[in-house]
Coordinates of C-alpha atoms and ligand atoms in Angstrom, one line a residue:
X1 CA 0.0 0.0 0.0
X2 CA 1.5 3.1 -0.9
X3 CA 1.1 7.0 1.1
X4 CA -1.0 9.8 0.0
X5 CA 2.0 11.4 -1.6
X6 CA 1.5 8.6 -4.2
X7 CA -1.6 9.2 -5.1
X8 CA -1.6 12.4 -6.4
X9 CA -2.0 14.5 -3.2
X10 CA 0.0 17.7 -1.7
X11 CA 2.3 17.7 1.1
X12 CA -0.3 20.0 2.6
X13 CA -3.1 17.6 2.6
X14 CA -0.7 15.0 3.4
X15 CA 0.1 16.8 6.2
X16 CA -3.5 17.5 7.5
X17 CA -4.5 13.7 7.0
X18 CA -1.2 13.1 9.3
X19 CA -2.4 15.3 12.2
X20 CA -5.9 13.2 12.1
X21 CA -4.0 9.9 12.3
X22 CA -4.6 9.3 8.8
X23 CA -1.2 7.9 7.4
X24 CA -1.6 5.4 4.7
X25 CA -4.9 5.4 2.4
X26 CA -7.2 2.8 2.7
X27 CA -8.3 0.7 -0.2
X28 CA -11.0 2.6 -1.2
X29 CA -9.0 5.8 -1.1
X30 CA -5.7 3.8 -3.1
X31 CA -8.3 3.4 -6.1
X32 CA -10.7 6.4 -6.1
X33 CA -8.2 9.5 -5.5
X34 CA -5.9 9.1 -8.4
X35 CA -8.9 8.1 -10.8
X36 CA -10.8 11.2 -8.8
X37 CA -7.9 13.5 -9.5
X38 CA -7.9 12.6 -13.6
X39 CA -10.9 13.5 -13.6
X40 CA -13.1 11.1 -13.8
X41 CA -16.5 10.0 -12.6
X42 CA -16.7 7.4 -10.2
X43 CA -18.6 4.8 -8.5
X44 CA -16.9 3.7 -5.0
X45 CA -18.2 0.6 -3.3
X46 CA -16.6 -0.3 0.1
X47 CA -17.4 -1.5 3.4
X48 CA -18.8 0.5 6.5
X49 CA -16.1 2.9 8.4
X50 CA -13.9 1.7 5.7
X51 CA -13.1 6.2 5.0
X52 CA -15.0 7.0 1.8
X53 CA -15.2 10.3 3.1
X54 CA -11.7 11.3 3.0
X55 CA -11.7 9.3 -0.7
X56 CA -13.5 12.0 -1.8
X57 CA -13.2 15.1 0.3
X58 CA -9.3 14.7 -0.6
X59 CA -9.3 15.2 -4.3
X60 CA -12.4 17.6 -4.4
X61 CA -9.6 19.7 -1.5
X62 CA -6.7 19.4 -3.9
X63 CA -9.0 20.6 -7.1
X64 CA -9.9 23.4 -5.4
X65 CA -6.9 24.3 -4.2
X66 CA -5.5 24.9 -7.6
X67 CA -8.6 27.0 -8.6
X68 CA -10.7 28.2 -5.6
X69 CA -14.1 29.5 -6.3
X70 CA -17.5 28.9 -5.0
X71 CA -20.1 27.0 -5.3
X72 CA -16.6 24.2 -6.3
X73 CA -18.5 21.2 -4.7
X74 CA -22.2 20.0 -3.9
X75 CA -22.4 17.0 -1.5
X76 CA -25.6 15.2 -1.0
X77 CA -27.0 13.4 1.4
X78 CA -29.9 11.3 3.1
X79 CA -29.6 12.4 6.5
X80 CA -29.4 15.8 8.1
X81 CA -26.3 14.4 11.1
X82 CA -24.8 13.1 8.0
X83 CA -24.4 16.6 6.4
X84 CA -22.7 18.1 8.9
X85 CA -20.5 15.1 9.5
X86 CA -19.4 15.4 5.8
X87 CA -19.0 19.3 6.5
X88 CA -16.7 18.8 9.6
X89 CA -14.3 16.6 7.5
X90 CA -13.9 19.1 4.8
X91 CA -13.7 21.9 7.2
X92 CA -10.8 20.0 9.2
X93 CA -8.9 18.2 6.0
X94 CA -9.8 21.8 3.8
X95 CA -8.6 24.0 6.6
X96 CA -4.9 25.5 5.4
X97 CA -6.8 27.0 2.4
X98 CA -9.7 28.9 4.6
X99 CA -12.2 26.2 3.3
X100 CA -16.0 28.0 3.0
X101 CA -18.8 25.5 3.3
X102 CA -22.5 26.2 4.1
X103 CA -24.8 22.9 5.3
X104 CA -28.4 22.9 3.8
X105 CA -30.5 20.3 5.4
X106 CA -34.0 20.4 6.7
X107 CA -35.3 21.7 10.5
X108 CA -32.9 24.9 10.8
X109 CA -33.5 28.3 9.8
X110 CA -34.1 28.7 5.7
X111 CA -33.0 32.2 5.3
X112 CA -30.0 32.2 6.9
X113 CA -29.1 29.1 4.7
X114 CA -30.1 31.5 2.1
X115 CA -27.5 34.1 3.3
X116 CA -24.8 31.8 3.3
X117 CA -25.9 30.5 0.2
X118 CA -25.7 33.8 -1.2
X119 CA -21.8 34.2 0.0
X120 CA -20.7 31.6 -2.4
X121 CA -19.4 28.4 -0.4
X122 CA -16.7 26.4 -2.1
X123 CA -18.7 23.5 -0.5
X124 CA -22.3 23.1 0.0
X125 CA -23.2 20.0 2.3
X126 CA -26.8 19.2 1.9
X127 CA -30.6 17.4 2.4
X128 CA -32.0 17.0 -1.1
X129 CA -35.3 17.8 0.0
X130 CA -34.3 21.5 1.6
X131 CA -31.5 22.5 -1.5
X132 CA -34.8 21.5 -3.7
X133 CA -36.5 24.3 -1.5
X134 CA -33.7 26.8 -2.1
X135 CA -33.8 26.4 -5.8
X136 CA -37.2 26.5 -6.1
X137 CA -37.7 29.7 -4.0
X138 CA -34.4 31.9 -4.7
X139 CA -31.9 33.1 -7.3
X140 CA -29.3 34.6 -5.2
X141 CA -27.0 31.8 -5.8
X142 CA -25.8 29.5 -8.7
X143 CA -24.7 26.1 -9.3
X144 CA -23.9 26.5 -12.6
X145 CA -20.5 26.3 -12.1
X146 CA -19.9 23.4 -9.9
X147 CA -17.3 21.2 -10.3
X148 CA -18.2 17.8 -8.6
X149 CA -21.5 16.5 -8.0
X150 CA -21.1 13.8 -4.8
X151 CA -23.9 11.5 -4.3
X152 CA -23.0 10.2 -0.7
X153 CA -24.7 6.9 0.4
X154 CA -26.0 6.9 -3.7
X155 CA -28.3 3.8 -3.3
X156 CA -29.9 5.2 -0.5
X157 CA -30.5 9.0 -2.5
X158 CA -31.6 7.3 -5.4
X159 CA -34.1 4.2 -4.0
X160 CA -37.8 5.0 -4.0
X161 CA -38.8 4.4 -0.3
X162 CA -41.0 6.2 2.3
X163 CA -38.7 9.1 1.7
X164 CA -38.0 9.6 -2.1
X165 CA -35.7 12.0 -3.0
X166 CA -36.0 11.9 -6.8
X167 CA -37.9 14.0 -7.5
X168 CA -35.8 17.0 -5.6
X169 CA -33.0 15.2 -7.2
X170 CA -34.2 15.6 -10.5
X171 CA -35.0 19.7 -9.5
X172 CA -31.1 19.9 -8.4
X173 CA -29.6 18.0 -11.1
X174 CA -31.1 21.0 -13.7
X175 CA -29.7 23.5 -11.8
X176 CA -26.5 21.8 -12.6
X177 CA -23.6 22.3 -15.3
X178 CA -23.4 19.1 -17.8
X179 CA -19.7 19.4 -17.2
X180 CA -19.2 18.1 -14.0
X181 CA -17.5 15.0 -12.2
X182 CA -20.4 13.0 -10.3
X183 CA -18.9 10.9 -7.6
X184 CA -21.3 8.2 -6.2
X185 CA -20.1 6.3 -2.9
X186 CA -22.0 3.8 0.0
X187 CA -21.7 0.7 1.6
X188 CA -24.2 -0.7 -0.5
X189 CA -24.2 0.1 -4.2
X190 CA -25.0 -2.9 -6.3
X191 CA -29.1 -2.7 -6.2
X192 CA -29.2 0.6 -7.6
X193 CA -26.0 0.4 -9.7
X194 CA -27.7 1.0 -13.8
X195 CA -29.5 3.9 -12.2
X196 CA -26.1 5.5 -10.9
X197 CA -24.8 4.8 -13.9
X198 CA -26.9 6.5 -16.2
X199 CA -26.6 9.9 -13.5
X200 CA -22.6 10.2 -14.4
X201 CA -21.9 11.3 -17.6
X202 CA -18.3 10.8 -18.3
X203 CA -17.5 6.4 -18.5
X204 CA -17.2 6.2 -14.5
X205 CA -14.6 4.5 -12.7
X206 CA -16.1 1.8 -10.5
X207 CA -14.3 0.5 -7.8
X208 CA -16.0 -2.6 -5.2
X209 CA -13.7 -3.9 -2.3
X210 CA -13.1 -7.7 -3.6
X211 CA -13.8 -9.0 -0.1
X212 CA -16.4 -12.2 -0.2
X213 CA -18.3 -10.8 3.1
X214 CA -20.6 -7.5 3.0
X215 CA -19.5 -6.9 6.5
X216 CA -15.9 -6.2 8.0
X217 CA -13.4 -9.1 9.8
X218 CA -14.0 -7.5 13.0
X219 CA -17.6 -7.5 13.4
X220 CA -18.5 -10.2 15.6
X221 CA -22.0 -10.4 14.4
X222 CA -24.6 -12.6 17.4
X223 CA -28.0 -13.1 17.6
X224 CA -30.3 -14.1 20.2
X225 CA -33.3 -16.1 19.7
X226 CA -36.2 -14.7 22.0
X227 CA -40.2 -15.0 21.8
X228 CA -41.5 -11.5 21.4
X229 CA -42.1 -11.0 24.7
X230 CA -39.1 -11.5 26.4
X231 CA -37.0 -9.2 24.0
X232 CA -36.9 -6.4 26.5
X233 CA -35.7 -8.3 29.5
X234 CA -32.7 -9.8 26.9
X235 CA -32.0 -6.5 26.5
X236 CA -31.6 -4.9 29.7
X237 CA -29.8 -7.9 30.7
X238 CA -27.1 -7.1 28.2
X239 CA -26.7 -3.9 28.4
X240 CA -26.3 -4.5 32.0
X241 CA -23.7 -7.1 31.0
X242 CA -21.9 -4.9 28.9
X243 CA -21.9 -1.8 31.4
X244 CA -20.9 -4.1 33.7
X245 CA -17.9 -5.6 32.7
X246 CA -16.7 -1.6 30.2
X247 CA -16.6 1.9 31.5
X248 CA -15.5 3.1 28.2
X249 CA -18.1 1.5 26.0
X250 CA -21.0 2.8 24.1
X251 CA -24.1 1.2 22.6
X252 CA -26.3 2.0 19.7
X253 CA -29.7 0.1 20.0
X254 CA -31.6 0.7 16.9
X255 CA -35.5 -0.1 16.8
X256 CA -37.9 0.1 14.1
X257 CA -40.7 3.5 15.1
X258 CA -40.1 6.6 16.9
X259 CA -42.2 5.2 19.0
X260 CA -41.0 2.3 20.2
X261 CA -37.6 4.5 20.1
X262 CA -39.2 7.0 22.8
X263 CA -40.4 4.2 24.6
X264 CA -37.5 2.0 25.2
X265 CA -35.4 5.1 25.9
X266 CA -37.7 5.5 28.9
X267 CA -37.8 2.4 30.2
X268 CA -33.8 2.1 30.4
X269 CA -33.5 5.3 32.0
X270 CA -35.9 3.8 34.5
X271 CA -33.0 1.0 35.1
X272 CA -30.6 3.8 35.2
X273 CA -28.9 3.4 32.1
X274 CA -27.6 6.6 30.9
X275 CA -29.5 6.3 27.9
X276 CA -30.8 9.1 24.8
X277 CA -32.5 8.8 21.8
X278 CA -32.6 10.0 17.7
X279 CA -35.1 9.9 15.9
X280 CA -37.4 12.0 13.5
X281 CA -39.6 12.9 15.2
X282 CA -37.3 15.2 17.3
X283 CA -36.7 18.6 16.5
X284 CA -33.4 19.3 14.7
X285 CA -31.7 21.1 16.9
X286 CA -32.9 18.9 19.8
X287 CA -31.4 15.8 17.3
X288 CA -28.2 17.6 17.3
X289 CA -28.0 17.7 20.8
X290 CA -28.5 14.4 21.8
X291 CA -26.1 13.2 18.9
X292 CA -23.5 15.7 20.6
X293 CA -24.0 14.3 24.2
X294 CA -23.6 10.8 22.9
X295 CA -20.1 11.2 21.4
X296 CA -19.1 13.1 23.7
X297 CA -19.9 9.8 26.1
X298 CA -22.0 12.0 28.4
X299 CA -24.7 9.5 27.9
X300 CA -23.4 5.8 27.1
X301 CA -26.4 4.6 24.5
X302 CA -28.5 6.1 22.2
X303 CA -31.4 4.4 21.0
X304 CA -32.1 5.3 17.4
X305 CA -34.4 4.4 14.6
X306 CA -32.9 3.6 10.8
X307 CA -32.4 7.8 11.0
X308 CA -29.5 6.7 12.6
X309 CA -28.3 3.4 10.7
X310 CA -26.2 4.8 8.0
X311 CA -23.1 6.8 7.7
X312 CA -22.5 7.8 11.4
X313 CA -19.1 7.8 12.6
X314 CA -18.5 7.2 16.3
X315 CA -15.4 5.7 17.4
X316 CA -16.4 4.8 20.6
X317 CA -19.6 2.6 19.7
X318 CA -18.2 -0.8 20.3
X319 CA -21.8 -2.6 20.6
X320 CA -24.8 -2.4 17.8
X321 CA -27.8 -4.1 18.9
X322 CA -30.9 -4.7 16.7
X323 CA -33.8 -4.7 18.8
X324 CA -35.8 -5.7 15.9
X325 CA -34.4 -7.8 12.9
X326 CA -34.2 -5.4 9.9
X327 CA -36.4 -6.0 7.1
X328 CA -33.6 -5.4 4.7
X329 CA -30.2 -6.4 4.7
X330 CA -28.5 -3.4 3.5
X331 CA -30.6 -1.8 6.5
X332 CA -28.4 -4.4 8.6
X333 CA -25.3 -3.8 6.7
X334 CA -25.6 -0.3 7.7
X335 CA -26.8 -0.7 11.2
X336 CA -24.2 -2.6 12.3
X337 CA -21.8 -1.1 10.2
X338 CA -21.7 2.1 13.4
X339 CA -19.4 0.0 14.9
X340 CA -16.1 -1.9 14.1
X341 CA -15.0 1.0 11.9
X342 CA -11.3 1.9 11.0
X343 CA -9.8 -1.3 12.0
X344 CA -11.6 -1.3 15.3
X345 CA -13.2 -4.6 16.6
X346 CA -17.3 -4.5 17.4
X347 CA -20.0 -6.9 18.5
X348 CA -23.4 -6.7 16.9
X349 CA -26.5 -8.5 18.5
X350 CA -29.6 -8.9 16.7
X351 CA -32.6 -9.7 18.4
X352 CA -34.4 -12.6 16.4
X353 CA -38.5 -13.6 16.8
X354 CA -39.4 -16.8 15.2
X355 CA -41.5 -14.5 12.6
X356 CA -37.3 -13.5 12.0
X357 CA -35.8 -16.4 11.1
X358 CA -36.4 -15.7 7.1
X359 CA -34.9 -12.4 7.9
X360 CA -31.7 -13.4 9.5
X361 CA -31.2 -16.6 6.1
X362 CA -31.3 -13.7 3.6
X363 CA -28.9 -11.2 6.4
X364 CA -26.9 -14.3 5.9
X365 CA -27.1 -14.7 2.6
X366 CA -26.6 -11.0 1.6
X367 CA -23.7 -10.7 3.9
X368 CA -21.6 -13.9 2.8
X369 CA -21.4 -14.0 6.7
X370 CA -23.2 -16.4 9.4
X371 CA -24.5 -14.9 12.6
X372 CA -23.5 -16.9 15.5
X373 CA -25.6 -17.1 18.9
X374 CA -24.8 -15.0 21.7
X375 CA -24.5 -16.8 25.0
X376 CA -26.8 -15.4 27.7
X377 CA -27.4 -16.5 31.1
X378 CA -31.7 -17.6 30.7
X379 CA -32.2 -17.8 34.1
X380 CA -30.8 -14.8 35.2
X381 CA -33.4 -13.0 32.1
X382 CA -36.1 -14.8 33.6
X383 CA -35.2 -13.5 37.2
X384 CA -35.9 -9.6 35.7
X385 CA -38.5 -10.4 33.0
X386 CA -41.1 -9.3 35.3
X387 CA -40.0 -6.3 36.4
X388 CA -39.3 -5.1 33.0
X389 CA -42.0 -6.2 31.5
X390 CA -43.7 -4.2 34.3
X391 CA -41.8 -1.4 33.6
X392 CA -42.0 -1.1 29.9
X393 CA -46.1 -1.2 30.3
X394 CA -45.8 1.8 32.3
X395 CA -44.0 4.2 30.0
X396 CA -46.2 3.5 27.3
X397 CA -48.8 4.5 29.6
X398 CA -46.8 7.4 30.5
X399 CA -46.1 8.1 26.6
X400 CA -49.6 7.7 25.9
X401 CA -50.6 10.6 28.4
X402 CA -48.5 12.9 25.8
X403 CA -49.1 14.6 23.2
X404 CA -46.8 12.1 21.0
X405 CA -49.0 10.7 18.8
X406 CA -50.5 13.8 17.9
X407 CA -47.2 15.3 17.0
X408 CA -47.0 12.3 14.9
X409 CA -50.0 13.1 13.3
X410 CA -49.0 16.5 12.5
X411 CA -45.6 15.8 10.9
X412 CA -47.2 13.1 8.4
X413 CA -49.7 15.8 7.4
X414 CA -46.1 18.4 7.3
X415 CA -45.1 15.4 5.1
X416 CA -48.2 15.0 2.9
X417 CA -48.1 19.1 2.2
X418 CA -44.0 19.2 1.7
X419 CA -44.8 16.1 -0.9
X420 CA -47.5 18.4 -2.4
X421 CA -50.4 16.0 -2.3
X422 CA -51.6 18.5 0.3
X423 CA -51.1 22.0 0.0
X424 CA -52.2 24.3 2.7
X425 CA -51.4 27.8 2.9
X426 CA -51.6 27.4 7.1
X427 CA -51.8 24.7 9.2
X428 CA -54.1 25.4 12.3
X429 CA -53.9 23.3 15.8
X430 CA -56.8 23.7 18.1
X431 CA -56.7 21.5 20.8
X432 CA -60.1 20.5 22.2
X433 CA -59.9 20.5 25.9
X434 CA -61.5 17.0 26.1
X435 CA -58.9 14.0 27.0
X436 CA -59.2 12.3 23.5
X437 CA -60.2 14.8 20.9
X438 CA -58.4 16.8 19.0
X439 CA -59.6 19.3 16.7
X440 CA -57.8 20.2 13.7
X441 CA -58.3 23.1 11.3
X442 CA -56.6 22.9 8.2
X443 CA -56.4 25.0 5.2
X444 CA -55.8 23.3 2.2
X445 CA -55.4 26.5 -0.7
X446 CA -59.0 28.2 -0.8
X447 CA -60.6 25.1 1.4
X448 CA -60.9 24.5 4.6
X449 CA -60.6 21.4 5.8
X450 CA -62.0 20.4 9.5
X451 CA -60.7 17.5 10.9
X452 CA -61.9 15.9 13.8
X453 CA -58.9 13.2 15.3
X454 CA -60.3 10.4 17.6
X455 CA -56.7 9.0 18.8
X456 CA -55.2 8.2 16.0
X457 CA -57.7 7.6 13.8
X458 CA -58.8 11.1 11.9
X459 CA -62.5 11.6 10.3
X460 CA -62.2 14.8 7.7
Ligands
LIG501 N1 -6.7 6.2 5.7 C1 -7.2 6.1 6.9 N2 -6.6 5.6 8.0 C2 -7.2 5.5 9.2 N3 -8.4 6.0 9.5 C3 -9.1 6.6 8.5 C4 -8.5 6.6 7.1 N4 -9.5 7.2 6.3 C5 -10.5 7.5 7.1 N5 -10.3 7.1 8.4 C6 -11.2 7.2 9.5 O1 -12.1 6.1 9.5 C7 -13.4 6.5 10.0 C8 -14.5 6.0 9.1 O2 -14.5 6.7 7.9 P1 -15.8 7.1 7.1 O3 -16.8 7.7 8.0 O4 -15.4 7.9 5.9 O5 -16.3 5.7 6.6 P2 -17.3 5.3 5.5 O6 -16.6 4.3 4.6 O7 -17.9 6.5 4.9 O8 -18.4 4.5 6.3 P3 -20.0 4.4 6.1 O9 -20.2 3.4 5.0 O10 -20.5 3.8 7.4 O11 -20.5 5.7 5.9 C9 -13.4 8.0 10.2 O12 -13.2 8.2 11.6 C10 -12.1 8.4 9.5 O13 -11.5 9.6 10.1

């Protein structure tokens, strides 16, 4: 393996790489920075934590270094903690040459993303859905001029699930100069690999780590085989295990709602585990927060739906565990993909139900990789199985007695009217003082529709 120097890189950027610990390039960055640097499109395909980032970050900094100029570079992205991840590693690599960047993403303030926009970033990090705002709404900035187009986790930007991006994909792309270099990089490419094609326009490079396994050598990837009912007692059992026996470890638990998110969150913190949550249906800035006070270790887990799953980079996370089996195993590549990264050794622990079992063959399958079973002490589950059990009834009780659901009404009708198969000029809240009913008044253009919510069910 040969040093940056080798690929094509200056001695500054060498040097910056060197005071982040980042002395010789990984595969990923051996193949796509020299074929980055002459210019070409490419396709990069490598395994979680394996540093696509810096394989592109690097040779969009030494481009831009030659010719600085804004807007150089557009970065896209599925998640908002994503962005600013991305932004943070071009503002530390990029920093010798005073690097501008601006994040766009969705939940923070619109005009002053404007503002910045208007300044003429070299880099702009962003949510398709909220730079589709931007250039539908204002001309005070241009992208006619950009340089490289970087699709970050591409499958994910480009797959039509609950949220689709192409459409504010397509909006951005036409705001775009034909001349461009599109980079394209995840974990997970092959699905969606004709359709990435087709976006770059000059013949692509396309690099895939040869490795038979989806997942990296040091992963040990467990399950446990539980009924349904028992899953939450498994899992406070383990993390007690684990916080037992490390100080210095963190967990990720993802789950499958917000819901069931907010609720296990509770009912850890009722056994004391210094535990936080991230999902979306928490405010941005709250998001932000919680994602600080988790790396930061100030709280040790962080219960998360998929929101979470792809792209984060937390060197501390030694433990992934899937409190529900994921549906999809690229979701699972992903998931357990937040730990183990850079070399570093992880466990992952998937939760299995008998309705799973199908799930876990095609994980296997997928993943060239068998899961082995995790040894755990049954009677010592048993002992507690009550009391969480117990426990867990009692925050829903308590989250039910909140205004949760509600709030989850209210973002999928923010959803519905962002998607424009609603499109109200206001959206009115009038709570009814009654226990149960909610009143909702919502103007839909010249109409005005009244909505009367029974729980969750909504009669309009
Ligand atoms: N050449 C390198 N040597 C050592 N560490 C590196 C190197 N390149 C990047 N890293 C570090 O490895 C970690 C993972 O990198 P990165 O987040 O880019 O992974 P990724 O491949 O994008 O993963 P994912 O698919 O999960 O998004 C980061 O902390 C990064 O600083």
């Amino acid at each position: 393996m040969g040093d940056f120097h080798s690929l094509g890189l200056s001695d500054w950027l060498v040097k910056q790489c060197k005071q982040l610990g980042i002395d010789k390039p990984t595969p990923v960055q051996e193949n796509c920075v020299p074929a980055i640097l002459e210019g070409r499109d490419c396709l990069g395909c490598a395994k979680t934590g394996s540093g696509k980032t810096a394989a592109f970050v690097l040779p969009v900094l030494q481009k831009l270094s030659e010719d600085p100029y804004g807007i150089f570079c557009l970065v896209l992205t599925p998640t908002r903690s994503l962005a600013y991840q991305i932004a943070e590693q071009f503002r530390v690599l990029g920093k010798p040459l005073g690097l501008k960047d601006c994040i766009v993403v969705g939940g923070m303030d619109m005009v002053t993303q404007a503002l910045e926009l208007s300044k003429q970033p070299h880099v702009v990090v962003a949510t398709p859905g909220r730079l589709a705002d931007h250039v539908r709404s204002s001309n005070t900035f241009s992208m006619r001029k950009i340089k490289f187009l970087i699709l970050d986790e591409a499958d994910r930007l480009l797959e039509q699930g609950c949220t689709d991006f192409t459409k504010d994909l397509e909006e951005i792309l036409g705001t775009l100069p034909a001349k461009r270099q599109t980079l394209l990089f995840s974990a997970t490419l092959t699905d969606t690999l004709q359709e990435l094609k087709s976006i770059a326009m000059n013949k692509p490079f396309f690099w895939e780590s040869t490795s038979e396994t989806r997942t990296v050598e040091e992963l040990d990837q467990r399950y446990i085989l539980t009924p349904e009912k028992v899953k939450d007692a498994y899992l406070v059992h383990l993390i007690q295990t684990f916080t037992d026996k490390h100080d210095d470890w963190s967990i990720i638990i993802f789950t499958n709602t917000c819901k069931n998110c907010q609720i296990l969150t509770m009912m850890l913190r009722e056994f004391n585990f210094p535990t936080i949550s991230l999902h979306s249906m928490m405010k941005q800035r709250q998001r932000f927060a919680n994602l600080a006070k988790f790396k930061a270790s100030v709280y040790k887990i962080l219960i998360a739906t998929d929101v979470a799953a792809r792209g984060l980079d937390i060197p501390t996370v030694q433990v992934v565990i899937n409190h529900n089996t994921p549906g999809l195993p690229k979701i699972y590549i992903h998931r357990v993909g937040r730990t183990a990264r850079a070399g570093r050794n992880g466990v992952s622990i998937t939760l299995v139900t008998q309705y799973d079992i199908h799930l876990v063959h095609s994980i296997e399958e997928q993943t060239k990789t068998k899961l082995t079973e995790y040894p755990v002490e049954e009677k010592e589950v048993h002992k507690i199985l009550t009391q969480v059990n117990v426990t867990r009834r009692e925050c829903e009780i308590r989250l039910e007695s909140t205004d949760f659901d509600e709030k989850k009404e209210i973002n999928k009708r923010k959803q519905l009217i962002l998607e424009g198969k609603a499109s109200p000029v206001f959206l009115f809240l009038i709570k009814m003082p009654q226990k149960h009913v909610k009143q909702h008044i919502y103007l839909s253009g010249s109409s005005i529709h009244l909505c009367f919510q029974l729980g969750l069910h909504c009669h309009g």
